[in-house]
Amino acid sequence: MNPSWPSINLRVNGEHHSLNLPPMKRLLDVLREDLHLTGTKEGCGEGECGSCSVRMDGELVNSCMVPVLQAQDACVETVEGLACDAELHPLQKAFLEFGGAQCGICTPGMLMAASHLLAHNPTPNIAEIRDGLAGNLCRCTGFIRIFDSVIATIASNAKSQQERNAR
Amino acid sequence: MSTSAKTRIVGSSVPRKEGVDKLMGRARYVDDIERDGMWHGATVRSSIPRGIIRSIEFDPRIDWGEFAVVTAADVPGENHIQLIFADQPCLADGQVNHCEEAIALLAHPNKQKLREAVAAVRIDYEPLPAVFTIEESERQDVIVWGEDNIFKSFLLEKGNVDQAWTGAAHVIEGEYRTGAQEHLYIENNGMIAEYNSAHGVTVWGSLQCPYYVHKSLMAVFGLPEEKVRVIQTETGGAFGGKEDFPSVLGSHAALLAMKAGRPVKMIYDRMEDLAATPKRHPSRIRHRTAVDANGMLLAMDIEVATDGGAYSTLSSTVLSRATLHSPGPYVCPNVRVRSRAWATNTVPYGAFRGFGAPQAIFAIERHMDEIAAGIGMDPIELRRRNFLQDGTTTATEQVMREHVIMDKLLDRALTESNYYARKTQFAQENPASAIKRGIGIAAFFHGSGFTGSGERNLNSLAGVDVTSEGKVRVLVSSTEFGQGTNTILTQIASEAIGLDIGDVVMALPDTGIVPNSGPTVASRTSMVVGKLIQRAGTQLVSMLHDKAGLEESFTRAEFFAACERYRAKLGDVVSLCRYEPPPNIFWDDQKYRGEAYPAYAWSIHVAQVAVDTITYSTEVEDFWAVQEVGRVLNPVLAGGQIEGGVAQGIGYALYEKVVWQNGRMANNQMTNYIMPTAEDVPPIHVLFEEIPFMHGGFGAKGIGELPHDGPAPAILNAIKDATGVSFCSIPLMPEDILAKLVVASSIEVAATV
Ligand code: FES
Ligand code: FES
C-alpha cells in the first residue's frame, strides 16, 4: 500500500478490482502484472500494432497507451472474457476453423478489434472489415484468413439469429 | 505406404493443435512467464559503429551493489556465439564492430532502475574507420573483417560462359538491388534463464532452434550437454529472425542469471529489437545474359554480392542459397555465378524467410522481363521457352528427376488471373488515366531443406513415444511459431500409426526431452522431419506387432493395450528414426556441383498493380499464387503460409525500408518502419498443384519460404507494364517512382516536341 498512489477501481471481464497503483502505470501492465491476465500482449508499446487492444467502456483502446488512472471506474473487456465458460466465442470458433491465428501473438488484440467491430456493425462488408482491423498488425497471416474468419462469424451469427427468431 | 495413397487425416484441414490456447489468451509466451525471485535484465550497447573500447565506466551515483553486472570478463567459457564460424563475441571484448553491439549486461528487480542504470554506464571509445555498404567493403581500403572483408565466396560454373557471347543474337545486362528487411514478428525477442552450479543452465524463450541455443550455451559456459537445457516457449512469430539471434540473447540472460544467482528475464522492447537484431541481407546482383534469336538462353554470367554486416552469422549459407537460386528455374547450357558476402559495420544480417532466394529471384525475374523487352518478345513466352523440364539439368548439373510442371502452373496462373485480357484492357485505359494499371509475373523455384550436404551433416533424429497416460507424443526439436509444426506433425503421426489426431500430442520442445531433429528452418519440417515421423510411426506399429502381439488391424484400445504389454516387458515405448538421404543425391562441396536440394517447390505469382501518377503511390490490387509444393498436408495451414509470405513479399517490395544512419537503423519503430496492414493487402488467390514427393512426409515438400520469393519481382514487373519504366531496386518507395517517372516523362515530352 503506497499512500501517494490512488486507489483504482475497475471492472475487468465483469469482475470488480480495487487496486493501489501508480496512476501512470499502463493499463496493459496492470492487466498483465497485477491481474495476471497475460492474454493481452505487448507488440510495440507505442500504439501502433494493436496487440494490446482491449475494450474499455465499449471503446476499442490500445492498453499500452492508457494510464490506469484513465481507467478509473471503467469496464474493461479482454480476450480472457470472450469465451463463455468453456464455450468459445463465435469469433474464436471461426478463427480456429478458418486459420485466423498462426503464431497467435496478435490474436487476442485482433479478436477484441473484431468483436468491437461486430458490436457496432453486425454485418460489415469487406471494406468495413479491413477498416475495422486496420489498427491491428498481423505479420503471419497476410490478414486474408482473419477476414474469412470475421465473414464466417457474421454468417453464423445471422444463422443463430434466424434460429432464435424461428423459435 | 505410398505417398499418394488415400489418407484419413493428412490432407484435411485439421484445426491448429494449439489453436484453442492461442484464441483463449492462455498460450504462454515468454513474457507471460514469471519465476520466483526473478530479476529483469538489460543490455548496454555500443553507440558507435567501430572502435576500440578504452574503458567502461560506472557512474558512482548509482549503487552498483544492487545490480548484477556482466562484461566479457565474466564469461566462464568461450566468449563466442557458435554458428557456422565462431567470430561473433557474446559480449564485445576490447572492440566493437557495429552500433548496438552488446558490451555489458545489467540485472535488477526494478525495471525503472534498470533503465536508469543502463544510461549510467559510459563507454569510452577510440573510434576506428567503418564501412557501411557493399561498395565500401569491396574497395578493401578499410579492412573490418578477416584479411579481405569477405565472409564467403562461391564460384558456380557450368559449360563455358566466355565462349557464348560472340555468337549470341542479344546480350542483355542488368543490375538489381534489394534492401534490408526486418522480420517484424509481433512478439519481440525474449528469454528467461536460471543457473545453478549443480544443474547448470536452463533457458526458456522465444526461439526456432533449441539445439542452436544449446550449442552456444555449452560453449559460453564451458558446460557438458546434460548441464544445459533449452525450452522453447510459445513463439509469437519468427520468420528466421529467431534462428540465430536467440543464441545471443539466451547466453546473455544466462550470464546474468549466473551472476545474480536468481532467474533473470530479458525482454526486448520494439525499439531495441529493431535496432539490435538481424535483418535480411541487402544485395546487389548483376546479370549478363546471352540469348539467341529465338529467345533461348545461351549463357548467364551472374555476380552476387550480399552485405553480411559485422559478423559472419549465417551469411555463408544465405549466400549459397542466393547463388543456387540466382539462375532461376531455367535451362541454360553455360552458367557462371560468382558470389561474395561482404563484411560491413552494421548489425549482422541473419536468416529471414527465403534465406537469400528472395534476393536472387528478384534479380533473375526482373531481368527476364528486361531480356524480353530487349529482344522484343512476350515475357511469358520467353520464360516458357526456357523453363526447366523433366530430365534437364540446373546450373549445378542436377538432373530434374521429379516431374517439373512449370508450364502447367503458368497456364493455370494465366487463366485464373485472366492475364492477357487484363493486360490488353489496361493498355487501352492507361493513356487517359492518372492511375496506371499493370500486370506482371514471376516464375521461380525454391529448394526444400538444407542446401547440398546439409541434411546429411545434420543427421537429424526424431520419433514418437507412448506415455503411460495413453498418448502418443511426437519427439522433435522442430518448433511451432505459427507455421503449423504441431498440427502437421501430429497429423502425420496419427495417420502413420492409425490413431485419431486427439491421441497424439507434441512433446514439450525441451532439449532435456526431445532429440535433435535439426533446426526449424529451410522449409524442412514437413518434408524432412515429417518423413522421420512418418517412418517412426510405421516402425512403432511394427514393433508392437512383433513384440506385443498387436494385430494387423486394431482399435485404439487394442493399440494402447499393446503399448502397455510392451512397456511391462521391454520398458519405454519409443520409436526413433534417423535421417536417411534419398538415394542418388550427391553434392560435391569442392566443385559446388550436384544435387543442390533433394526437391524443389515451384511457383508462379501474378500481381496486378495501380500506380497513381499524382501521388506516386502503388497499390497491389490483386494477386495470384499458383504453386506445386508436393502433397498439401493441411489446406488451411498451407494457404495461410502462402498468403502470409505474399504479404511479407509485398512489404519487401513496396513498404519496408530500413533507414541507415552511420550503420544504425534510424527508423526503429513501428511508426516509421511500415509493414502492410489490413487495408493494404490485396485479395490473394492461392492455388495448389500436388505432386507427392516420395521422400517427404506423406509426400510433402517445403512450403514456408517459397511465397516470399515471388511478390517483389512480380510487382515491379507489373509496375513496368503500367508505366513503361523499369525499376531495379527494392524497396520501391513513392519518391523513387517519382524520381524516375518525372525523368521518363520529360524525355517523352522532349521527344514529342
Ligand atoms: S503494444 Fe499497444 S499498440 Fe502495440
Ligand atoms: S498470427 Fe502471428 S502476428 Fe498474427
Coordinates of C-alpha atoms in Angstrom, one line a residue, chain A residues 26 29 32-33 36-46 48-51 79-89 91-108 110-111 126-127 129-148, chain B residues 13 15-16 18-20 22-29 31-34 111 181-188 234-237 239 265 269-271 352-353 480-483 635-641 643-645 647-648 651 656 669-673 675-684 686:
Chain A
R26 CA -0.1 1.5 -18.2
D29 CA 0.9 -3.7 -17.3
R32 CA -0.7 -8.4 -17.1
E33 CA 1.2 -7.9 -13.9
H36 CA -2.3 -11.8 -14.2
L37 CA -4.3 -11.5 -17.4
T38 CA -1.5 -12.2 -19.7
G39 CA -3.7 -12.8 -22.8
T40 CA -3.3 -9.1 -23.7
K41 CA 0.1 -8.7 -25.4
E42 CA 2.6 -6.0 -26.0
G43 CA 4.0 -5.7 -29.5
C44 CA 5.3 -2.1 -29.7
G45 CA 4.3 -0.1 -26.6
E46 CA 3.6 2.9 -28.8
E48 CA 1.0 1.1 -33.5
C49 CA 0.4 -2.7 -33.5
G50 CA -2.9 -3.2 -31.7
S51 CA -1.8 -6.4 -30.0
V79 CA -9.6 -11.8 -24.5
E80 CA -10.0 -13.8 -21.4
G81 CA -13.6 -12.6 -21.2
L82 CA -14.6 -13.7 -24.7
A83 CA -15.4 -17.3 -24.2
C84 CA -18.4 -18.1 -22.0
D85 CA -17.2 -20.9 -19.6
A86 CA -15.7 -23.4 -21.9
E87 CA -17.8 -22.4 -24.9
L88 CA -15.7 -20.5 -27.4
H89 CA -17.0 -17.2 -28.7
L91 CA -15.2 -15.4 -33.4
Q92 CA -12.8 -17.7 -31.7
K93 CA -14.6 -20.7 -33.3
A94 CA -14.2 -19.1 -36.7
F95 CA -10.6 -18.2 -36.2
L96 CA -9.9 -21.8 -35.3
E97 CA -11.7 -23.2 -38.3
F98 CA -10.6 -20.7 -40.9
G99 CA -7.0 -20.3 -39.9
G100 CA -7.3 -16.7 -38.5
A101 CA -4.5 -17.4 -35.9
Q102 CA -1.0 -18.6 -36.7
C103 CA 1.6 -17.6 -34.2
G104 CA -1.2 -16.2 -32.1
I105 CA 0.5 -13.2 -30.7
C106 CA -1.7 -10.7 -32.5
T107 CA -4.8 -12.8 -32.0
P108 CA -6.1 -11.5 -28.6
M110 CA -7.4 -9.0 -33.3
L111 CA -10.3 -10.8 -31.6
I126 CA -15.1 -6.4 -46.6
A127 CA -14.1 -2.7 -46.8
I129 CA -13.8 -5.2 -42.0
R130 CA -10.5 -4.0 -43.4
D131 CA -11.0 -0.6 -41.9
G132 CA -12.1 -2.1 -38.5
L133 CA -8.9 -4.2 -38.3
A134 CA -6.5 -1.6 -39.8
G135 CA -5.1 -0.8 -36.3
N136 CA -4.1 -4.4 -35.7
L137 CA -1.0 -5.7 -37.3
C138 CA -0.6 -9.4 -38.1
R139 CA 2.7 -10.4 -39.6
C140 CA 1.8 -14.1 -40.1
T141 CA -1.4 -14.4 -41.9
G142 CA -1.5 -11.6 -44.5
F143 CA -4.9 -10.9 -42.9
I144 CA -6.8 -12.9 -45.6
R145 CA -7.9 -15.7 -43.2
I146 CA -8.7 -13.2 -40.5
F147 CA -11.1 -11.5 -42.9
D148 CA -12.5 -15.0 -43.8
Chain B
S13 CA -7.7 -29.1 -42.6
P15 CA -7.6 -27.2 -36.7
R16 CA -4.4 -25.9 -35.4
E18 CA -2.5 -25.2 -30.1
G19 CA -5.2 -23.0 -31.6
V20 CA -7.7 -23.0 -28.7
K22 CA -4.0 -19.1 -28.5
L23 CA -7.5 -18.0 -29.0
M24 CA -8.4 -18.0 -25.3
G25 CA -5.3 -16.0 -24.4
R26 CA -4.0 -19.0 -22.5
A27 CA -0.9 -19.8 -24.6
R28 CA 2.2 -18.9 -22.6
Y29 CA 4.7 -16.7 -24.4
D31 CA 6.9 -12.6 -21.3
D32 CA 3.8 -14.3 -19.8
I33 CA 6.0 -16.5 -17.5
E34 CA 7.3 -15.5 -14.1
K111 CA 12.7 -2.2 -14.5
Q181 CA 14.2 -6.2 -44.3
E182 CA 13.1 -6.5 -40.8
H183 CA 11.1 -9.6 -39.7
L184 CA 8.8 -7.6 -37.5
Y185 CA 7.5 -10.7 -35.7
I186 CA 4.9 -9.1 -33.3
E187 CA 6.5 -10.8 -30.3
N188 CA 9.9 -9.3 -29.7
E234 CA 5.1 -20.3 -27.3
T235 CA 6.7 -18.1 -30.0
G236 CA 5.0 -15.1 -31.5
G237 CA 6.4 -15.2 -35.0
F239 CA 10.4 -15.9 -39.9
K265 CA 14.2 -12.3 -17.7
D269 CA 11.1 -3.7 -26.4
R270 CA 10.4 -2.9 -30.0
M271 CA 13.0 -0.2 -30.4
F352 CA 14.9 -14.4 -43.0
R353 CA 12.3 -16.5 -44.8
E480 CA 5.9 -24.2 -33.7
F481 CA 6.0 -20.4 -34.3
G482 CA 2.8 -20.1 -36.3
Q483 CA 3.7 -22.1 -39.4
P635 CA -5.0 -26.9 -46.9
V636 CA -6.0 -24.2 -44.4
L637 CA -2.5 -24.0 -42.9
A638 CA -0.8 -24.3 -46.3
G639 CA -3.0 -21.5 -47.7
G640 CA -2.1 -19.4 -44.6
Q641 CA 1.6 -19.9 -45.3
E643 CA -0.8 -15.7 -48.0
G644 CA 1.4 -14.6 -45.1
G645 CA 4.5 -15.0 -47.3
A647 CA 2.0 -10.2 -47.7
Q648 CA 5.6 -10.1 -46.4
G651 CA 6.1 -5.3 -47.9
E656 CA 9.6 -1.8 -45.8
Q669 CA 9.8 2.0 -34.5
M670 CA 6.6 0.6 -35.9
T671 CA 5.6 4.2 -36.5
N672 CA 8.2 4.6 -39.2
Y673 CA 9.1 1.1 -40.3
M675 CA 4.5 -3.1 -43.0
P676 CA 1.3 -3.8 -45.0
T677 CA -1.9 -3.5 -42.9
A678 CA -5.3 -5.0 -43.3
E679 CA -6.1 -2.1 -45.7
D680 CA -3.1 -2.7 -47.9
V681 CA -3.2 -6.4 -48.7
P682 CA -4.9 -7.4 -52.0
P683 CA -7.1 -10.4 -52.4
I684 CA -4.7 -13.3 -52.7
V686 CA -3.9 -19.4 -53.7

